[in-house]
CSV table of C-alpha atoms and ligand atoms in Angstrom, one decimal:
chain,number,residue,atom,x,y,z
A,19,MET,CA,-26.1,-18.3,1.0
A,20,ASN,CA,-25.1,-20.6,-1.9
A,21,PRO,CA,-21.7,-20.0,-3.6
A,22,ASN,CA,-21.8,-18.3,-6.9
A,23,PRO,CA,-18.9,-19.4,-9.0
A,24,ILE,CA,-20.5,-18.1,-12.2
A,25,LEU,CA,-20.5,-14.5,-10.8
A,26,ARG,CA,-16.9,-15.1,-9.6
A,27,GLN,CA,-15.8,-15.9,-13.1
A,28,GLU,CA,-17.6,-12.9,-14.5
A,29,LEU,CA,-16.0,-10.7,-11.9
A,30,SER,CA,-12.6,-12.2,-12.6
A,31,ALA,CA,-13.0,-11.5,-16.3
A,32,ALA,CA,-14.2,-7.9,-15.6
A,33,LEU,CA,-11.1,-7.3,-13.4
A,34,SER,CA,-8.7,-8.7,-16.0
A,35,ALA,CA,-10.4,-6.7,-18.8
A,36,ARG,CA,-9.8,-3.6,-16.7
A,37,GLY,CA,-6.1,-4.4,-16.3
A,38,LEU,CA,-6.1,-6.2,-12.9
A,39,PRO,CA,-5.1,-9.8,-13.8
A,40,THR,CA,-3.7,-10.5,-10.4
A,41,HIS,CA,-6.5,-11.1,-7.9
A,42,GLY,CA,-7.8,-13.7,-5.6
A,43,PHE,CA,-11.0,-14.6,-3.7
A,44,ILE,CA,-12.1,-15.1,-0.2
A,45,GLY,CA,-15.1,-17.3,0.6
A,46,ALA,CA,-17.8,-16.8,3.1
A,47,ALA,CA,-16.2,-19.0,5.8
A,48,SER,CA,-12.9,-17.2,5.8
A,49,LEU,CA,-14.4,-13.8,5.5
A,50,HIS,CA,-16.7,-14.5,8.5
A,51,ARG,CA,-13.7,-15.3,10.6
A,52,TYR,CA,-11.9,-12.2,9.4
A,53,VAL,CA,-14.9,-10.0,10.1
A,54,SER,CA,-15.3,-11.4,13.6
A,55,ARG,CA,-11.8,-9.9,14.4
A,56,VAL,CA,-12.4,-6.5,13.0
A,57,GLU,CA,-13.3,-3.6,15.3
A,58,PRO,CA,-17.1,-3.1,15.4
A,59,ARG,CA,-16.9,0.5,14.2
A,60,LEU,CA,-15.0,-0.6,11.0
A,61,ARG,CA,-17.4,-3.5,10.5
A,62,ASP,CA,-20.2,-1.1,10.6
A,63,ALA,CA,-18.5,1.5,8.4
A,64,TRP,CA,-17.9,-1.1,5.6
A,65,GLY,CA,-21.2,-3.0,6.2
A,66,LEU,CA,-19.0,-6.1,6.6
A,67,ASP,CA,-21.7,-8.2,8.4
A,68,ALA,CA,-23.7,-8.2,5.2
A,69,MET,CA,-20.8,-9.3,3.0
A,70,ARG,CA,-20.4,-13.0,2.0
A,71,GLY,CA,-17.0,-12.9,0.2
A,72,ALA,CA,-14.2,-10.7,-1.1
A,73,LEU,CA,-12.0,-10.1,-4.0
A,74,VAL,CA,-8.5,-8.9,-3.4
A,75,ALA,CA,-6.5,-7.3,-6.3
A,76,ALA,CA,-2.9,-6.2,-6.6
A,77,LEU,CA,-1.8,-3.2,-8.7
A,78,PRO,CA,2.0,-3.2,-9.2
A,79,TYR,CA,4.4,-0.3,-9.4
A,80,ASP,CA,8.1,0.0,-10.2
A,81,PRO,CA,10.1,0.9,-7.1
A,82,ALA,CA,13.3,1.9,-9.1
A,83,LYS,CA,15.3,4.8,-7.7
A,84,PRO,CA,14.2,8.0,-9.5
A,85,ALA,CA,16.7,9.8,-11.7
A,86,ALA,CA,18.2,12.9,-10.1
A,87,MET,CA,16.7,16.3,-10.9
A,88,PRO,CA,19.7,18.1,-12.2
A,89,GLY,CA,20.6,21.4,-10.6
A,90,SER,CA,18.0,21.2,-7.8
A,91,GLN,CA,17.8,20.1,-4.2
A,92,TYR,CA,15.0,17.6,-4.5
A,93,GLY,CA,13.1,15.4,-2.2
A,94,ILE,CA,12.2,11.8,-3.0
A,95,ILE,CA,8.7,10.5,-2.7
A,96,GLY,CA,8.4,6.7,-2.1
A,97,ALA,CA,7.3,4.8,-5.2
A,98,PHE,CA,4.1,3.7,-3.6
A,99,ALA,CA,3.0,7.3,-3.2
A,100,ALA,CA,4.7,9.0,-6.2
A,101,ALA,CA,1.4,8.3,-8.1
A,102,HIS,CA,-2.0,7.7,-6.5
A,103,HIS,CA,-2.0,4.0,-7.1
A,104,TYR,CA,-4.6,3.6,-4.3
A,105,ALA,CA,-7.1,5.9,-6.1
A,106,ALA,CA,-6.6,4.0,-9.3
A,107,LEU,CA,-7.1,0.7,-7.7
A,108,ALA,CA,-10.2,1.9,-5.9
A,109,ARG,CA,-11.6,3.3,-9.2
A,110,LEU,CA,-11.0,0.0,-11.1
A,111,LEU,CA,-12.5,-2.1,-8.3
A,112,LYS,CA,-15.6,0.1,-8.3
A,113,ALA,CA,-15.9,-0.1,-12.1
A,114,ALA,CA,-15.7,-3.9,-11.9
A,115,ALA,CA,-18.5,-4.0,-9.3
A,116,ALA,CA,-20.5,-1.7,-11.7
A,117,ASP,CA,-19.9,-4.2,-14.5
A,118,ILE,CA,-21.2,-7.1,-12.5
A,119,SER,CA,-24.2,-5.2,-11.2
A,120,LYS,CA,-25.4,-4.8,-14.8
A,121,SER,CA,-26.5,-8.4,-14.7
A,122,GLY,CA,-29.1,-7.4,-12.2
A,123,ALA,CA,-28.3,-10.0,-9.6
A,124,TYR,CA,-26.9,-7.3,-7.2
A,125,ALA,CA,-26.9,-3.6,-7.1
A,126,ARG,CA,-23.6,-1.6,-7.2
A,127,SER,CA,-24.4,-0.5,-3.7
A,128,ASP,CA,-24.2,-4.1,-2.5
A,129,PHE,CA,-20.5,-4.1,-3.0
A,130,ARG,CA,-17.9,-2.2,-0.8
A,131,VAL,CA,-14.4,-1.2,-1.7
A,132,ALA,CA,-11.4,-1.0,0.7
A,133,VAL,CA,-8.1,0.5,-0.5
A,134,ASN,CA,-5.6,2.0,1.9
A,135,SER,CA,-8.3,1.8,4.5
A,136,PRO,CA,-8.1,1.3,8.3
A,137,LEU,CA,-9.1,-2.3,7.8
A,138,PRO,CA,-6.4,-5.0,8.1
A,139,GLU,CA,-6.0,-5.2,4.3
A,140,LYS,CA,-2.7,-7.3,4.3
A,141,SER,CA,-4.6,-10.1,6.1
A,142,LEU,CA,-7.1,-10.0,3.2
A,143,ALA,CA,-4.3,-10.5,0.7
A,144,VAL,CA,-3.1,-13.4,2.6
A,145,LEU,CA,-6.5,-15.0,2.9
A,146,ALA,CA,-7.0,-14.6,-0.8
A,147,GLY,CA,-3.8,-16.5,-1.4
A,148,LEU,CA,-2.1,-13.5,-3.1
A,149,ALA,CA,0.6,-12.8,-0.6
A,150,PHE,CA,2.5,-13.8,2.6
A,151,ILE,CA,3.8,-11.5,5.3
A,152,GLY,CA,7.5,-11.0,4.9
A,153,ARG,CA,10.2,-10.2,7.5
A,154,SER,CA,9.6,-6.5,6.5
A,155,SER,CA,6.0,-6.9,7.7
A,156,LEU,CA,5.0,-6.0,4.1
A,157,ALA,CA,2.6,-8.2,2.1
A,158,ILE,CA,4.8,-10.1,-0.3
A,159,SER,CA,2.7,-11.0,-3.3
A,160,ASP,CA,3.7,-14.0,-5.3
A,161,ALA,CA,3.3,-11.9,-8.5
A,162,TYR,CA,5.1,-8.7,-7.7
A,163,GLY,CA,6.7,-9.1,-4.3
A,164,PRO,CA,6.1,-6.1,-2.1
A,165,ALA,CA,6.0,-3.7,-5.1
A,166,CYS,CA,2.2,-3.4,-5.4
A,167,VAL,CA,-0.8,-1.8,-3.7
A,168,LEU,CA,-3.6,-4.1,-2.6
A,169,GLY,CA,-7.3,-3.5,-2.4
A,170,ALA,CA,-10.4,-5.4,-1.6
A,171,LEU,CA,-13.9,-5.5,-3.1
A,172,PHE,CA,-16.3,-7.0,-0.6
A,173,LEU,CA,-19.0,-9.1,-2.2
A,174,PRO,CA,-22.6,-9.8,-1.4
A,175,PHE,CA,-22.2,-13.4,-2.5
A,176,ASP,CA,-19.8,-16.3,-1.7
A,177,PRO,CA,-17.5,-16.6,-4.6
A,178,LEU,CA,-15.9,-19.9,-3.7
A,179,ASP,CA,-17.3,-23.3,-4.1
A,180,ILE,CA,-14.5,-25.1,-2.2
A,181,ASP,CA,-13.9,-25.4,1.5
A,182,ALA,CA,-12.5,-22.0,2.0
A,183,LYS,CA,-11.8,-22.6,5.7
A,184,ALA,CA,-9.4,-25.5,4.9
A,185,ALA,CA,-7.7,-23.3,2.2
A,186,ALA,CA,-7.2,-20.5,4.8
A,187,ASP,CA,-5.9,-22.8,7.4
A,188,ASP,CA,-3.3,-24.0,4.9
A,189,ARG,CA,-2.0,-20.5,4.8
A,190,SER,CA,-1.7,-19.9,8.5
A,191,ALA,CA,2.1,-19.7,8.2
A,192,ALA,CA,1.7,-16.9,5.7
A,193,PHE,CA,0.5,-14.5,8.4
A,194,ALA,CA,3.7,-14.8,10.6
A,195,PRO,CA,6.2,-12.2,9.5
A,196,GLY,CA,9.1,-13.9,7.8
A,197,ALA,CA,7.9,-17.5,8.3
A,198,LEU,CA,7.9,-18.1,4.5
A,199,CYS,CA,11.1,-16.0,3.8
A,200,GLY,CA,13.4,-18.9,4.2
A,201,ALA,CA,17.0,-17.9,4.7
A,202,CYS,CA,16.5,-14.5,3.0
A,203,ARG,CA,17.4,-11.4,5.0
A,204,ALA,CA,17.8,-8.9,2.1
A,205,CYS,CA,15.3,-6.4,3.6
A,206,VAL,CA,17.0,-6.7,7.0
A,207,ASP,CA,20.3,-5.8,5.5
A,208,ALA,CA,18.9,-3.0,3.3
A,209,CYS,CA,17.0,-1.2,6.0
A,210,PRO,CA,19.1,1.9,6.9
A,211,VAL,CA,17.9,2.0,10.5
A,212,GLY,CA,17.8,-1.7,11.5
A,213,ALA,CA,14.1,-1.7,11.9
A,214,ILE,CA,13.6,-5.2,10.5
A,215,ALA,CA,14.2,-8.2,12.7
A,216,GLY,CA,16.5,-10.9,11.2
A,217,PRO,CA,15.9,-14.7,11.0
A,218,GLY,CA,15.3,-16.3,14.4
A,219,ALA,CA,14.5,-13.0,16.2
A,220,SER,CA,12.2,-13.4,19.2
A,221,GLU,CA,10.1,-10.5,17.9
A,222,PRO,CA,9.8,-10.9,14.2
A,223,GLY,CA,8.7,-8.2,11.8
A,224,MET,CA,9.3,-4.5,11.5
A,225,ALA,CA,9.6,-2.1,14.4
A,226,ARG,CA,7.5,0.9,13.5
A,227,ALA,CA,9.1,3.1,16.0
A,228,ARG,CA,12.5,2.8,14.2
A,229,CYS,CA,11.0,3.1,10.6
A,230,ILE,CA,11.7,6.2,8.6
A,231,GLN,CA,8.4,5.9,6.8
A,232,HIS,CA,6.6,5.8,10.1
A,233,TRP,CA,8.2,9.1,11.2
A,234,ALA,CA,7.7,10.7,7.8
A,235,SER,CA,4.0,10.1,8.0
A,236,ASP,CA,3.7,11.1,11.7
A,237,ALA,CA,2.4,14.6,11.3
A,238,GLU,CA,2.1,15.4,15.0
A,239,SER,CA,4.7,14.0,17.4
A,240,TRP,CA,7.9,15.7,16.1
A,241,ARG,CA,8.9,19.0,14.6
A,242,LEU,CA,12.7,19.2,14.8
A,243,PRO,CA,15.3,16.6,13.8
A,244,GLU,CA,16.5,16.3,17.4
A,245,GLU,CA,13.0,14.9,18.3
A,246,LEU,CA,13.5,12.0,16.1
A,247,PRO,CA,15.3,8.7,17.1
A,248,PRO,CA,19.0,9.6,16.2
A,249,ALA,CA,19.3,6.7,13.8
A,250,VAL,CA,16.2,7.9,11.9
A,251,ALA,CA,17.5,11.4,11.7
A,252,ALA,CA,20.9,10.3,10.5
A,253,ALA,CA,19.5,8.0,7.8
A,254,TRP,CA,16.7,10.3,6.6
A,255,GLY,CA,18.5,11.4,3.5
A,256,SER,CA,16.6,13.3,0.8
A,257,ARG,CA,13.3,11.5,1.5
A,258,LEU,CA,10.3,13.8,1.5
A,259,TYR,CA,7.8,10.9,2.1
A,260,GLY,CA,8.2,7.2,2.1
A,261,CYS,CA,11.1,4.8,2.1
A,262,ASP,CA,11.5,2.1,-0.6
A,263,GLU,CA,14.6,0.3,0.6
A,264,CYS,CA,12.9,-2.8,2.0
A,265,VAL,CA,10.7,-3.0,-1.1
A,266,ARG,CA,13.6,-2.7,-3.5
A,267,ALA,CA,15.7,-5.3,-1.7
A,268,CYS,CA,13.1,-8.1,-1.9
A,269,PRO,CA,13.9,-10.8,-4.4
A,270,TYR,CA,10.2,-11.4,-5.1
A,271,LEU,CA,9.7,-8.0,-6.7
A,272,ALA,CA,11.2,-8.8,-10.1
A,273,GLY,CA,7.8,-9.8,-11.5
A,274,SER,CA,6.7,-6.2,-11.2
A,275,PHE,CA,9.3,-4.6,-13.5
A,276,GLU,CA,10.5,-7.4,-15.8
A,277,PRO,CA,8.9,-7.4,-19.3
A,278,LEU,CA,6.1,-10.0,-19.4
A,279,HIS,CA,6.0,-12.3,-22.5
A,280,GLY,CA,8.2,-9.8,-24.3
A,281,LYS,CA,5.7,-7.0,-23.8
A,282,ALA,CA,5.5,-4.2,-21.2
A,283,SER,CA,6.2,-5.1,-17.5
A,284,PRO,CA,3.2,-5.4,-15.2
A,285,ALA,CA,4.3,-2.1,-13.5
A,286,ALA,CA,4.4,-0.3,-16.9
A,287,SER,CA,1.0,-1.7,-17.9
A,288,ALA,CA,-0.4,-0.6,-14.5
A,289,ALA,CA,1.1,2.9,-14.9
A,290,ALA,CA,-0.8,3.2,-18.2
A,291,LEU,CA,-4.0,2.7,-16.3
A,292,LEU,CA,-3.5,5.8,-14.2
A,293,LEU,CA,-5.5,8.9,-15.0
A,294,ALA,CA,-3.5,12.1,-15.4
A,295,LYS,CA,-4.7,13.3,-12.0
A,296,GLU,CA,-3.6,10.0,-10.5
A,297,ALA,CA,-0.1,10.1,-12.0
A,298,ARG,CA,1.2,12.8,-9.7
A,299,PRO,CA,3.1,14.3,-7.8
A,300,GLY,CA,5.9,12.1,-9.3
A,301,PRO,CA,8.9,10.7,-7.5
A,302,CYS,CA,10.9,14.0,-7.1
A,303,VAL,CA,10.0,17.4,-6.0
A,304,ASP,CA,12.0,20.6,-5.6
A,305,LEU,CA,12.5,21.1,-1.8
A,306,ASN,CA,13.0,24.8,-1.9
A,307,LEU,CA,9.8,25.3,-3.8
A,308,LEU,CA,7.9,23.3,-1.2
A,309,ILE,CA,9.4,25.2,1.7
A,310,ALA,CA,8.6,28.5,0.2
A,311,ALA,CA,5.1,27.6,-0.8
A,312,ASP,CA,2.2,29.1,1.2
A,313,GLU,CA,-0.5,27.0,2.8
A,314,ASP,CA,-2.9,27.2,-0.2
A,315,ALA,CA,-0.2,26.3,-2.7
A,316,LEU,CA,0.8,23.2,-0.6
A,317,LYS,CA,-2.9,22.2,-0.3
A,318,ARG,CA,-3.2,22.4,-4.1
A,319,TRP,CA,0.0,20.5,-4.6
A,320,LYS,CA,-1.0,17.5,-2.4
A,321,ALA,CA,-4.7,17.5,-3.3
A,322,GLY,CA,-5.9,14.4,-5.0
A,323,SER,CA,-2.5,12.7,-4.5
A,324,ALA,CA,-1.5,9.9,-2.2
A,325,LEU,CA,-0.2,12.6,0.2
A,326,GLY,CA,-3.5,14.3,0.2
A,327,PHE,CA,-4.6,13.1,3.6
A,328,GLY,CA,-6.1,15.8,5.9
A,329,TRP,CA,-3.8,14.8,8.7
A,330,PHE,CA,-0.7,15.4,6.5
A,331,GLY,CA,-0.8,19.1,6.6
A,332,ALA,CA,1.4,21.9,5.3
A,333,HIS,CA,3.5,21.9,8.5
A,334,ALA,CA,4.3,18.2,8.0
A,335,ILE,CA,5.3,18.7,4.3
A,336,ARG,CA,7.5,21.7,5.2
A,337,ARG,CA,9.0,19.8,8.1
A,338,ASN,CA,9.9,16.8,6.0
A,339,ALA,CA,11.2,19.1,3.2
A,340,ARG,CA,13.5,20.8,5.7
A,341,MET,CA,14.6,17.4,7.0
A,342,ALA,CA,15.4,16.3,3.4
A,343,LEU,CA,17.2,19.6,2.7
A,344,LEU,CA,19.6,18.8,5.5
A,345,SER,CA,21.0,15.9,3.4
A,346,TYR,CA,22.3,18.5,0.9
A,347,LEU,CA,23.8,20.6,3.6
A,348,GLU,CA,25.3,18.1,6.1
A,349,PRO,CA,27.5,15.1,5.3
A,350,PHE,CA,26.0,12.7,7.9
A,351,GLY,CA,24.8,9.2,7.2
A,352,ILE,CA,23.3,9.7,3.8
B,13,SF4,S1,10.5,1.6,5.1
B,13,SF4,FE1,12.7,2.0,5.2
B,13,SF4,S2,13.1,2.4,7.3
B,13,SF4,FE2,11.1,1.4,7.2
B,13,SF4,S3,11.5,-0.8,7.5
B,13,SF4,FE3,11.6,-0.4,5.3
B,13,SF4,S4,13.7,0.0,4.8
B,13,SF4,FE4,13.5,0.2,7.0
B,14,SF4,S1,13.6,-9.3,1.3
B,14,SF4,FE1,13.7,-11.5,1.8
B,14,SF4,S2,13.4,-11.6,4.0
B,14,SF4,FE2,12.6,-9.6,3.3
B,14,SF4,S3,10.4,-9.9,2.9
B,14,SF4,FE3,11.5,-10.2,1.0
B,14,SF4,S4,11.8,-12.5,0.9
B,14,SF4,FE4,11.4,-11.9,3.1
């Protein structure tokens, strides 16, 4: 299939008009190699064999520590999940696909969206030239560092008229965790549980089994603090869900929250794109209210939010809330 740079330009303009100026493209050759490594069930689910290219976009957020809620014992929700950035990004990508389909060249159904999906999305961001994989194993975008959510719009046409394979090969170092981090070890030092390997380590990247976020989102394999790795239990603090320390430490993230050209920061502009239903549950929540809430109330609380997964049930919310409450009762390692 011939490349279609005109549609690429139209799509780029549609994305920018909808508030997503930071995006990149993957051509047919690179996408084909990516798809060949994706599990068949996921290839089928996203119809990837019919796709000829992809657009990857970044939606920034501000990972600043939330202000304390006076007088309450509150739990902190990681900045990436405090609002439903994923839903907003998926909505905007779908809208851009609808914009393009008005030309009649392709139907809206010829496009597919992947945001916070089981597909290897970080690899797509690297292939699109938007990011490299940091020591923290996070995708470090050139524009916002790790302080953004990433999503893909798969395209029925090849958007690139250059040798995409050569461009992708040039970025091979960007896939190796930490290979482009230079001497920086800020996230290594910031991680409260030592989950991130330092420069020169034989096994680079982040060890999930030590990561607080991993355990906070594991709804099944533990119920009591003593079932957690001791370092994770000791460092849990007031987190209800998520951990922002390795994001906050990264020097690349300044582009997300610094004012741009004397105007609002990219994160503030992105926050303005959120619908009211996407701008919740917010960064802090009263732990005692969560623990006392019945199953229906907890379902309503998490519904439509980034915590709204079916697998993250009421028992996991209450369990994490009890864990966070300990930080107000016990003086260990907080
Ligand atoms: S999310 Fe937190 S615990 Fe996990 S690697 Fe990052 S800093 Fe460490
Ligand atoms: S904090 Fe430093 S070492 Fe960690 S991902 Fe960012 S640039 Fe790389």
